[in-house]
Coordinates of C-alpha atoms in Angstrom, one line a residue:
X17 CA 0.0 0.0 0.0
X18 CA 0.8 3.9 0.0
X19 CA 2.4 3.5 3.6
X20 CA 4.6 0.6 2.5
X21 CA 6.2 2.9 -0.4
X22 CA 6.6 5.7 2.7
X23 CA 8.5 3.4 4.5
X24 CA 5.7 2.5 7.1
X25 CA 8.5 2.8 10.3
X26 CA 10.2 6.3 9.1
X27 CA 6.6 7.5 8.6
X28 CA 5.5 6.3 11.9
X29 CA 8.6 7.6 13.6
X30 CA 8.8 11.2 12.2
X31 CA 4.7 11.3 13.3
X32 CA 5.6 10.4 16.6
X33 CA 8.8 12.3 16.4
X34 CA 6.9 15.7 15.6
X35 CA 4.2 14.9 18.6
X36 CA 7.1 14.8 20.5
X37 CA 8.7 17.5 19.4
X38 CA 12.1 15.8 18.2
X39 CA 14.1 18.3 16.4
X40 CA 15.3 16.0 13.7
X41 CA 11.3 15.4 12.7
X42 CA 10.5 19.1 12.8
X43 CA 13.5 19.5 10.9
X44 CA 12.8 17.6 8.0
X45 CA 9.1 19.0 8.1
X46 CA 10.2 22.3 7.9
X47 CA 12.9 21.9 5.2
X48 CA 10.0 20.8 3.1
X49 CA 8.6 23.5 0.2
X50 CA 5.2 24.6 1.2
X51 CA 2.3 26.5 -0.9
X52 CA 3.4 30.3 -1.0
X53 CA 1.2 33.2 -2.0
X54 CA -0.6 33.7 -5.5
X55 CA -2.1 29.4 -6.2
X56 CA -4.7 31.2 -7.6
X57 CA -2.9 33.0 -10.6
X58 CA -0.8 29.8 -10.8
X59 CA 2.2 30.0 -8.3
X60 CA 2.9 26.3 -8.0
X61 CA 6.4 26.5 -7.4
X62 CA 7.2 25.3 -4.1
X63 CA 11.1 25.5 -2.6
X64 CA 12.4 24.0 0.1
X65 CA 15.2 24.8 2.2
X66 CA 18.0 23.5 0.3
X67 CA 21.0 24.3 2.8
X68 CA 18.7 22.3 5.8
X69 CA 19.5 18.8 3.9
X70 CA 22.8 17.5 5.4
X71 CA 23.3 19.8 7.9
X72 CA 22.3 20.8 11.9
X73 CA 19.5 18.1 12.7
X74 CA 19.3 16.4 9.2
X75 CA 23.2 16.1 9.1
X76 CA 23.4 13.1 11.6
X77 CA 26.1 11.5 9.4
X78 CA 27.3 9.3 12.5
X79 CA 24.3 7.2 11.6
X80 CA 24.8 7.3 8.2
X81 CA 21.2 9.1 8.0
X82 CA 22.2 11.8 5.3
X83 CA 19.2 13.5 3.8
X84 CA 19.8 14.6 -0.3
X85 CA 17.8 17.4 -1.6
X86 CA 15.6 16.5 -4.5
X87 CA 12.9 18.3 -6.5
X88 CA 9.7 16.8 -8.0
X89 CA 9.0 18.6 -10.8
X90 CA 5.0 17.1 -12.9
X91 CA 2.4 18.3 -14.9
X92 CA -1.4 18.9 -13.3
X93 CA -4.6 19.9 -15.0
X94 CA -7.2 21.5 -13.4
X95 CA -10.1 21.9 -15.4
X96 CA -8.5 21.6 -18.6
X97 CA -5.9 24.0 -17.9
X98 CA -2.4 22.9 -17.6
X99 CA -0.1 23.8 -14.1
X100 CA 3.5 22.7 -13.6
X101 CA 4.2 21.9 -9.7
X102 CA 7.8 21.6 -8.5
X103 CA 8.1 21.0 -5.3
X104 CA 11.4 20.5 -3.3
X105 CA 12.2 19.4 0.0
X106 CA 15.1 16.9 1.4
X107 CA 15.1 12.9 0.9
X108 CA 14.9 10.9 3.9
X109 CA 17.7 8.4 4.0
X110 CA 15.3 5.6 3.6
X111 CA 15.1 6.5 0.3
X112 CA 18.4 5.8 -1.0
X113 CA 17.7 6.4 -4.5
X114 CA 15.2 7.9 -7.3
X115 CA 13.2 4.9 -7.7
X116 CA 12.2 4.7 -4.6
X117 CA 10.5 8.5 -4.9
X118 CA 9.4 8.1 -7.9
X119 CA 7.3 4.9 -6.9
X120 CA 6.2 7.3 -4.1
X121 CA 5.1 9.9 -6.7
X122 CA 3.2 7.2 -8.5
X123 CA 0.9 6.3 -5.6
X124 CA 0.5 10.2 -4.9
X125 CA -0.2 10.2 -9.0
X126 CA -3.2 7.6 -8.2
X127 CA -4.5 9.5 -5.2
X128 CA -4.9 13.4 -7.4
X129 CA -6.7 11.1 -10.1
X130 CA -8.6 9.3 -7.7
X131 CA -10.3 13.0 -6.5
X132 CA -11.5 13.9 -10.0
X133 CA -10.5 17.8 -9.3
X134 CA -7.2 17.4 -10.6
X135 CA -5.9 15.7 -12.6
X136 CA -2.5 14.0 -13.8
X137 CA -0.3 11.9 -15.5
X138 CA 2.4 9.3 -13.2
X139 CA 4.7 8.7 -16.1
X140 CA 5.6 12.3 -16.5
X141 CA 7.1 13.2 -13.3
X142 CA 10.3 13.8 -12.9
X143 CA 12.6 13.3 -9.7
X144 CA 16.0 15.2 -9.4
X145 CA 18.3 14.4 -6.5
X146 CA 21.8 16.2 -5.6
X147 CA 24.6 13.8 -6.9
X148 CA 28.1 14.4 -5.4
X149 CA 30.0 15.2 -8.4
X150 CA 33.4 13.1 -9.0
X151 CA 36.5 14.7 -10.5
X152 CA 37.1 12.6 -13.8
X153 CA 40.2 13.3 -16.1
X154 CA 38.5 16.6 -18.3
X155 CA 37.7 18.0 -14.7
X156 CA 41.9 17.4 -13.5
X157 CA 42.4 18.7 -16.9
X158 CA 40.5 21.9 -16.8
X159 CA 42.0 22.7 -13.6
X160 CA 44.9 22.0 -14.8
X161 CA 44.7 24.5 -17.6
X162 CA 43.0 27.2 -16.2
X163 CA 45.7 26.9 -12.9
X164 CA 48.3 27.5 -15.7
X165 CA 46.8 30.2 -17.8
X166 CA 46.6 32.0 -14.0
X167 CA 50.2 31.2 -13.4
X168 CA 51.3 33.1 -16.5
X169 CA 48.7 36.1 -16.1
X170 CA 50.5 36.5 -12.6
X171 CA 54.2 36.2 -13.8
X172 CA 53.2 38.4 -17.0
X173 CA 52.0 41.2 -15.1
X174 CA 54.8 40.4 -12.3
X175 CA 57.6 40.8 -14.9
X176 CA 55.7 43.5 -17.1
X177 CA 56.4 45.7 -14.3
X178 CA 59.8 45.0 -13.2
X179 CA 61.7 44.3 -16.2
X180 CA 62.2 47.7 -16.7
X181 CA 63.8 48.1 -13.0
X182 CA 65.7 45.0 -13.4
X183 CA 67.4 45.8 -16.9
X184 CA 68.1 49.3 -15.7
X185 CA 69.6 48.3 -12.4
X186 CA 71.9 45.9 -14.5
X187 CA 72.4 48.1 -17.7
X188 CA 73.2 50.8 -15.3
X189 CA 76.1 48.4 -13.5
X190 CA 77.5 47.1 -16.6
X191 CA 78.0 50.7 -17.7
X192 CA 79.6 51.8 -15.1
X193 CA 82.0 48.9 -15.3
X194 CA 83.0 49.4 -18.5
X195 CA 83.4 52.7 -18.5
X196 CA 86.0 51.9 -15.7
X197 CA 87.5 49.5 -17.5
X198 CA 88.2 51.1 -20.8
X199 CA 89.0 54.3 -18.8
X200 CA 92.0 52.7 -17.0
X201 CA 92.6 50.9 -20.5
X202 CA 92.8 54.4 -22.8
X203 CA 93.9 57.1 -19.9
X204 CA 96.4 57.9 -22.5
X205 CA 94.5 58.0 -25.7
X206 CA 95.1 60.7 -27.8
X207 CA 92.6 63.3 -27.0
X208 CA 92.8 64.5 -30.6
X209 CA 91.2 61.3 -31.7
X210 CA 88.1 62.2 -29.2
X211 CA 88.0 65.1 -31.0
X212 CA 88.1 64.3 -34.6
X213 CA 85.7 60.9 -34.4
X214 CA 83.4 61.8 -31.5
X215 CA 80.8 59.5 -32.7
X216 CA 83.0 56.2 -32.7
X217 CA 84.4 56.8 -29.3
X218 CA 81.2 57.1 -28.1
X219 CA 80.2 53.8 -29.7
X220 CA 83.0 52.3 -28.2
X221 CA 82.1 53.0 -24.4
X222 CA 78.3 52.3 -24.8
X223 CA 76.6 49.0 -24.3
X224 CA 75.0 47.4 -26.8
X225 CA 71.3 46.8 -26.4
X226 CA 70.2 43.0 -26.0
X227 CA 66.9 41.9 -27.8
X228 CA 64.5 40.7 -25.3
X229 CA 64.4 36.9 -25.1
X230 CA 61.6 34.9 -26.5
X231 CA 60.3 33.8 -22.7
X232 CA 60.2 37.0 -21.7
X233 CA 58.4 38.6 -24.6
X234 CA 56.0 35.3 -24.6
X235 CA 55.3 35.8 -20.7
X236 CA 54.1 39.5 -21.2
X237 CA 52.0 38.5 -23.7
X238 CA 49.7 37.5 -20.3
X239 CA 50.3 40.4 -18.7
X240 CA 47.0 42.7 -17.9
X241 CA 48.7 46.2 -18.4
X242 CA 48.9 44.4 -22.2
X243 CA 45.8 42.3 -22.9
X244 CA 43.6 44.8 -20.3
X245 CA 45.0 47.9 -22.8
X246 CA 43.9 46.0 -26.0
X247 CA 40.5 44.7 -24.4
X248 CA 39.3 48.6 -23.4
X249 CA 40.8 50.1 -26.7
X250 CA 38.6 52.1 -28.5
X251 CA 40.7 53.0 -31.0
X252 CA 38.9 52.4 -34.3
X253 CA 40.5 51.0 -38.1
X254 CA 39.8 53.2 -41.3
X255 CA 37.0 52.2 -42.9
X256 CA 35.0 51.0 -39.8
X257 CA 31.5 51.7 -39.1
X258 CA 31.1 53.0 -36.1
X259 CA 26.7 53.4 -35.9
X260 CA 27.1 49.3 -36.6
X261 CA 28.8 49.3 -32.7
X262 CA 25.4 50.9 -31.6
X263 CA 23.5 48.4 -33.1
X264 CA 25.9 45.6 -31.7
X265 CA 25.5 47.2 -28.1
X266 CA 21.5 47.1 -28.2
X267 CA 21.4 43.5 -29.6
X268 CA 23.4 42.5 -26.9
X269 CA 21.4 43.9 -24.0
X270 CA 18.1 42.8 -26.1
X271 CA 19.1 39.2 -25.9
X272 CA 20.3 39.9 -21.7
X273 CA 16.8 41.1 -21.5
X274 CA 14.9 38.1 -22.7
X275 CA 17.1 36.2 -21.1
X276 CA 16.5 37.8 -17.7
X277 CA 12.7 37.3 -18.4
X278 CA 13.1 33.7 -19.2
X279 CA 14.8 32.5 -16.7
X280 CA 12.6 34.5 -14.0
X281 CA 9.7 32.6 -15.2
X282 CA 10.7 29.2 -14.2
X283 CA 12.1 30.5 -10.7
X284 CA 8.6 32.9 -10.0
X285 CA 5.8 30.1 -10.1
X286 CA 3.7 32.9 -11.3
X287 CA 2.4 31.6 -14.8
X288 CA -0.9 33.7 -14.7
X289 CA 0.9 36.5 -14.2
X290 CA 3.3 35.7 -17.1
X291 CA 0.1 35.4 -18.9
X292 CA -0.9 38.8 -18.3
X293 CA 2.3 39.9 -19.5
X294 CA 2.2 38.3 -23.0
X295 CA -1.1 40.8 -22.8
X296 CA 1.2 43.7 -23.3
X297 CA 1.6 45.8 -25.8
X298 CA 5.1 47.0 -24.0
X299 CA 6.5 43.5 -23.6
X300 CA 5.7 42.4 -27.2
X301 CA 9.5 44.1 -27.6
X302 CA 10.7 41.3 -24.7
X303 CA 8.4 38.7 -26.5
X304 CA 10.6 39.1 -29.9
X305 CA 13.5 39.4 -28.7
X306 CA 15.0 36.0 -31.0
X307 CA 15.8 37.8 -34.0
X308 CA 18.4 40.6 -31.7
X309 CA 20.4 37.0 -31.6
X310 CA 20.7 36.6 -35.1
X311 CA 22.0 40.9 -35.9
X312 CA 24.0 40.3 -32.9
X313 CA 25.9 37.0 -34.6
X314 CA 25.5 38.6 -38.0
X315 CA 27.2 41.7 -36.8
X316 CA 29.6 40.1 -35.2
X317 CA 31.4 37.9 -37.8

């Protein structure tokens, strides 16, 4: 029967356990999602507590009773019209995985037919339950990468700005030793020869510059005075046209827009409401907002 599928002794338990007041029972009830405000203009979105599941009085992992937060997620039709309810909550460990709910959500499937108000459909509900991810090889890999590419932003910028203090410091000593040197070497050179071929004497006492080495010119290639510069340039090409940046800007924050609409409407609940809003003539511009993805792409190359 229905109580078997509960788990007859965790049901009894947690029904005496909330008569008595037991933390771990009122707990678990009250990480449950309950009905909020607006079922009548279709708010069927009910959230649990998600950080309740594993922790305080439903963290008992001595025991090895660790609750999992899952979410229920099934059509219902109430006179015709069609409602989505999602409903979260945390897993008691007697449930140890998602058949085990989703035979539950059968039975409770049977029960809404069985009071011909609502109506709805077992095979289509879903059950989602918190995995604990494991690291595979493309996780190790992508940390590996992304640890690297971080390693050579901070050595970029790191030897972006003191390579010029470095190569001065040591330009700066190997001129001074030379000079020294090839003063004590020439003290008797002909100072007419200073005089008549100024420009080779002075060649001969300066230091030659050394190219930059290949490390050091591929390591600033990560450094952010570079790449940061180049990013925020708004230095433009001949030829370019510059209104086409305008229209680039506004597709952009078209396609944020409808994003930000879409994804509110599965977190709100509120499909009545959303209903009203298609009733706009104002959000019509929110409604169309698919073909600012195509000028965007377009525009872009």
């Amino acid at each position: 029967g229905f109580l078997t599928i509960l788990h007859k002794q965790w049901y009894q338990r947690r029904v005496r356990g909330l008569l008595s007041g037991n933390q771990e029972s009122i707990a678990f009830v009250d990480a449950l999602g309950k009905p909020g405000p607006g079922l009548t203009t279709g708010n069927f979105l009910w959230l649990g507590d998600y950080e309740m599941c594993g922790k305080g009085a439903l963290g008992n992992a001595t025991k090895g009773d660790m609750y999992q937060n899952c979410a229920v997620s099934g059509p219902l039709y109430l006179g015709g019209f069609p409602l989505t309810l999602t409903w979260t909550g945390c897993s008691p460990p007697e449930c140890r995985n998602k058949t085990d709910l989703e035979d539950v959500l059968k039975q409770v499937a049977t029960l809404i037919n069985k009071s011909g108000i609502i109506h709805t459909d077992p095979a289509s509900w879903t059950v989602q339950c918190d995995v604990e991810q494991e690291f595979d090889a493309g996780a190790y890999a992508a940390v590996t990468i992304i640890s690297l590419f971080g390693f050579l932003v901070v050595v970029g910028t790191l030897w972006y700005l003191l390579e010029p203090i470095i190569v001065s410091f040591v330009e700066r000593k190997k001129d001074d030793t030379s000079v020294l040197v090839e003063a004590e070497e020439n003290v008797y050179e002909d100072e007419n020869e200073i005089q008549s071929h100024p420009a080779e004497v002075k060649e001969k006492y300066q230091t030659s510059n050394q190219p930059e080495s290949l490390l050091g010119r591929f390591v600033k290639c990560f450094a952010l005075q570079r790449t940061m510069k180049t990013l925020f340039s708004t230095t433009t090409k001949p030829g370019q046209v510059l209104c086409l940046n305008g229209i680039r800007v506004l597709s952009i924050n078209w396609v944020v827009l409808g994003h930000v609409y879409s994804f509110a409407a599965s977190f709100t609940g509120g499909f009545s409401y959303a209903a009203e809003l298609l009733k706009r003539k104002g959000f019509m511009v929110v409604l169309n907002a698919l073909p600012s993805v195509d000028s965007f792409f377009a525009l872009s190359g």
